[in-house]
């Protein structure tokens, strides 16, 4: 029976140590990457949340001041509202965010948050801004009849 060719011994202490070091380095790199990406997505979520809260406050102001005499320009209010909504949508439009949406526990919440930010941005862009631009300068007083209000016909 011919002798089997001799393979280099991979069980030498030096080889085992090198494999162990490579494994630990890969594990540490993976953990650090996961932590950094989680912090990155968390930061984007906080910025988007703040932008949506600011947009909500501006929308309340916009609704209260729309058509009131002496109110600021509704178009200017809508531009600031548009900025906040666009900022929130931009924060969640990210490939890392999309990757985190596939995670089992966290993913559905991130997906719902992204959909809310996108919907708010579309509503403001396609609904509020055109209405505000058209209504700019119109107030309740500007819709009242001019003159003394009498309608006598002789």
mmCIF file of C-alpha atoms in Angstrom:
data_model
loop_
_atom_site.group_PDB
_atom_site.id
_atom_site.type_symbol
_atom_site.label_atom_id
_atom_site.label_comp_id
_atom_site.label_asym_id
_atom_site.label_seq_id
_atom_site.Cartn_x
_atom_site.Cartn_y
_atom_site.Cartn_z
ATOM 1 C CA UNK A 1 0.000 0.000 0.000
ATOM 2 C CA UNK A 2 1.548 3.282 -1.066
ATOM 3 C CA UNK A 3 1.953 5.946 1.563
ATOM 4 C CA UNK A 4 -0.438 8.873 1.344
ATOM 5 C CA UNK A 5 1.193 12.161 0.474
ATOM 6 C CA UNK A 6 1.962 14.106 3.545
ATOM 7 C CA UNK A 7 -0.052 17.293 4.030
ATOM 8 C CA UNK A 8 1.346 20.200 5.966
ATOM 9 C CA UNK A 9 0.142 20.061 9.506
ATOM 10 C CA UNK A 10 -2.511 22.690 10.077
ATOM 11 C CA UNK A 11 -2.673 21.807 13.702
ATOM 12 C CA UNK A 12 0.599 23.440 14.556
ATOM 13 C CA UNK A 13 0.312 25.987 17.358
ATOM 14 C CA UNK A 14 1.362 28.797 15.058
ATOM 15 C CA UNK A 15 -1.343 28.003 12.468
ATOM 16 C CA UNK A 16 -4.058 27.643 15.119
ATOM 17 C CA UNK A 17 -3.046 30.963 16.632
ATOM 18 C CA UNK A 18 -3.206 32.691 13.230
ATOM 19 C CA UNK A 19 -6.686 31.274 12.566
ATOM 20 C CA UNK A 20 -7.857 32.314 16.023
ATOM 21 C CA UNK A 21 -6.509 35.852 15.575
ATOM 22 C CA UNK A 22 -8.162 36.148 12.157
ATOM 23 C CA UNK A 23 -11.469 34.920 13.600
ATOM 24 C CA UNK A 24 -11.357 37.339 16.528
ATOM 25 C CA UNK A 25 -10.421 40.207 14.207
ATOM 26 C CA UNK A 26 -13.351 39.386 11.898
ATOM 27 C CA UNK A 27 -15.728 39.160 14.852
ATOM 28 C CA UNK A 28 -14.553 42.481 16.317
ATOM 29 C CA UNK A 29 -14.781 44.158 12.910
ATOM 30 C CA UNK A 30 -18.325 42.839 12.447
ATOM 31 C CA UNK A 31 -19.441 43.996 15.886
ATOM 32 C CA UNK A 32 -17.907 47.455 15.403
ATOM 33 C CA UNK A 33 -19.540 47.767 11.962
ATOM 34 C CA UNK A 34 -22.930 46.725 13.355
ATOM 35 C CA UNK A 35 -22.664 49.238 16.201
ATOM 36 C CA UNK A 36 -21.594 52.064 13.883
ATOM 37 C CA UNK A 37 -24.387 51.335 11.396
ATOM 38 C CA UNK A 38 -26.941 51.201 14.222
ATOM 39 C CA UNK A 39 -25.736 54.574 15.509
ATOM 40 C CA UNK A 40 -25.888 55.931 11.946
ATOM 41 C CA UNK A 41 -29.506 54.782 11.436
ATOM 42 C CA UNK A 42 -30.454 55.949 14.940
ATOM 43 C CA UNK A 43 -29.043 59.408 14.244
ATOM 44 C CA UNK A 44 -30.947 59.620 10.960
ATOM 45 C CA UNK A 45 -34.132 58.550 12.767
ATOM 46 C CA UNK A 46 -33.702 61.263 15.389
ATOM 47 C CA UNK A 47 -33.087 63.953 12.751
ATOM 48 C CA UNK A 48 -36.118 62.775 10.749
ATOM 49 C CA UNK A 49 -38.267 62.697 13.902
ATOM 50 C CA UNK A 50 -37.261 66.262 14.778
ATOM 51 C CA UNK A 51 -38.020 67.408 11.213
ATOM 52 C CA UNK A 52 -41.456 65.748 11.278
ATOM 53 C CA UNK A 53 -42.253 67.314 14.652
ATOM 54 C CA UNK A 54 -41.197 70.707 13.318
ATOM 55 C CA UNK A 55 -43.363 70.162 10.240
ATOM 56 C CA UNK A 56 -46.293 69.260 12.478
ATOM 57 C CA UNK A 57 -45.870 72.471 14.495
ATOM 58 C CA UNK A 58 -45.573 74.531 11.295
ATOM 59 C CA UNK A 59 -48.708 72.886 9.905
ATOM 60 C CA UNK A 60 -50.672 73.874 13.013
ATOM 61 C CA UNK A 61 -49.376 77.447 12.635
ATOM 62 C CA UNK A 62 -50.130 77.396 8.914
ATOM 63 C CA UNK A 63 -53.702 76.215 9.491
ATOM 64 C CA UNK A 64 -54.321 78.810 12.229
ATOM 65 C CA UNK A 65 -52.950 81.730 10.212
ATOM 66 C CA UNK A 66 -54.362 80.833 6.810
ATOM 67 C CA UNK A 67 -56.678 83.610 5.690
ATOM 68 C CA UNK A 68 -56.222 85.741 8.818
ATOM 69 C CA UNK A 69 -55.620 89.472 8.346
ATOM 70 C CA UNK A 70 -52.070 90.491 9.115
ATOM 71 C CA UNK A 71 -50.844 86.885 9.020
ATOM 72 C CA UNK A 72 -47.487 86.133 7.444
ATOM 73 C CA UNK A 73 -47.393 85.024 3.837
ATOM 74 C CA UNK A 74 -48.933 81.578 3.508
ATOM 75 C CA UNK A 75 -46.466 80.790 0.716
ATOM 76 C CA UNK A 76 -43.537 81.590 3.041
ATOM 77 C CA UNK A 77 -45.013 79.362 5.755
ATOM 78 C CA UNK A 78 -45.498 76.592 3.200
ATOM 79 C CA UNK A 79 -41.882 76.856 2.047
ATOM 80 C CA UNK A 80 -40.639 76.329 5.617
ATOM 81 C CA UNK A 81 -43.086 73.451 6.040
ATOM 82 C CA UNK A 82 -41.867 71.962 2.752
ATOM 83 C CA UNK A 83 -38.256 72.200 3.951
ATOM 84 C CA UNK A 84 -39.017 70.244 7.131
ATOM 85 C CA UNK A 85 -40.982 67.540 5.324
ATOM 86 C CA UNK A 86 -38.297 67.168 2.644
ATOM 87 C CA UNK A 87 -35.586 66.926 5.302
ATOM 88 C CA UNK A 88 -37.431 64.102 7.061
ATOM 89 C CA UNK A 89 -37.954 62.233 3.787
ATOM 90 C CA UNK A 90 -34.294 62.653 2.819
ATOM 91 C CA UNK A 91 -33.122 61.224 6.147
ATOM 92 C CA UNK A 92 -34.994 57.951 5.646
ATOM 93 C CA UNK A 93 -34.157 57.595 1.942
ATOM 94 C CA UNK A 94 -30.911 55.740 2.480
ATOM 95 C CA UNK A 95 -29.561 52.308 1.505
ATOM 96 C CA UNK A 96 -28.457 51.566 5.075
ATOM 97 C CA UNK A 97 -31.945 52.479 6.322
ATOM 98 C CA UNK A 98 -33.440 50.168 3.682
ATOM 99 C CA UNK A 99 -31.149 47.344 4.778
ATOM 100 C CA UNK A 100 -32.222 47.817 8.404
ATOM 101 C CA UNK A 101 -35.871 47.582 7.275
ATOM 102 C CA UNK A 102 -35.239 43.879 6.609
ATOM 103 C CA UNK A 103 -34.376 43.143 10.252
ATOM 104 C CA UNK A 104 -37.003 41.023 12.006
ATOM 105 C CA UNK A 105 -37.891 43.213 15.014
ATOM 106 C CA UNK A 106 -36.783 46.706 14.048
ATOM 107 C CA UNK A 107 -37.590 46.545 10.328
ATOM 108 C CA UNK A 108 -41.374 47.027 10.348
ATOM 109 C CA UNK A 109 -41.070 50.131 12.555
ATOM 110 C CA UNK A 110 -38.415 51.646 10.305
ATOM 111 C CA UNK A 111 -40.522 50.861 7.229
ATOM 112 C CA UNK A 112 -43.582 52.547 8.783
ATOM 113 C CA UNK A 113 -41.487 55.568 9.757
ATOM 114 C CA UNK A 114 -40.116 55.869 6.209
ATOM 115 C CA UNK A 115 -43.598 55.561 4.711
ATOM 116 C CA UNK A 116 -44.905 58.263 7.069
ATOM 117 C CA UNK A 117 -42.065 60.638 6.193
ATOM 118 C CA UNK A 118 -42.525 60.009 2.466
ATOM 119 C CA UNK A 119 -46.303 60.497 2.680
ATOM 120 C CA UNK A 120 -45.912 63.723 4.655
ATOM 121 C CA UNK A 121 -43.424 65.025 2.109
ATOM 122 C CA UNK A 122 -45.738 64.204 -0.809
ATOM 123 C CA UNK A 123 -48.777 65.738 0.897
ATOM 124 C CA UNK A 124 -46.931 68.951 1.672
ATOM 125 C CA UNK A 125 -45.292 69.147 -1.761
ATOM 126 C CA UNK A 126 -48.366 68.265 -3.812
ATOM 127 C CA UNK A 127 -51.144 69.595 -1.570
ATOM 128 C CA UNK A 128 -50.187 72.258 0.938
ATOM 129 C CA UNK A 129 -47.660 74.223 -1.133
ATOM 130 C CA UNK A 130 -49.942 74.712 -4.183
ATOM 131 C CA UNK A 131 -52.890 75.683 -1.970
ATOM 132 C CA UNK A 132 -50.728 78.081 0.033
ATOM 133 C CA UNK A 133 -49.334 79.670 -3.118
ATOM 134 C CA UNK A 134 -52.826 80.124 -4.548
ATOM 135 C CA UNK A 135 -54.216 81.459 -1.268
ATOM 136 C CA UNK A 136 -51.345 83.858 -0.610
ATOM 137 C CA UNK A 137 -52.754 87.321 0.012
ATOM 138 C CA UNK A 138 -56.335 86.120 0.344
ATOM 139 C CA UNK A 139 -57.962 86.796 3.675
ATOM 140 C CA UNK A 140 -61.464 86.783 5.068
ATOM 141 C CA UNK A 141 -61.495 90.588 4.799
ATOM 142 C CA UNK A 142 -60.542 90.497 1.117
ATOM 143 C CA UNK A 143 -63.614 88.337 0.390
ATOM 144 C CA UNK A 144 -66.120 90.807 1.943
ATOM 145 C CA UNK A 145 -68.089 93.056 -0.354
ATOM 146 C CA UNK A 146 -66.756 96.570 -0.747
ATOM 147 C CA UNK A 147 -68.800 99.625 0.128
ATOM 148 C CA UNK A 148 -71.480 100.116 2.774
ATOM 149 C CA UNK A 149 -73.010 96.701 2.255
ATOM 150 C CA UNK A 150 -76.455 97.935 1.175
ATOM 151 C CA UNK A 151 -78.015 96.342 -1.857
ATOM 152 C CA UNK A 152 -80.782 98.709 -2.807
ATOM 153 C CA UNK A 153 -82.109 98.462 -6.316
ATOM 154 C CA UNK A 154 -83.979 101.506 -7.666
#
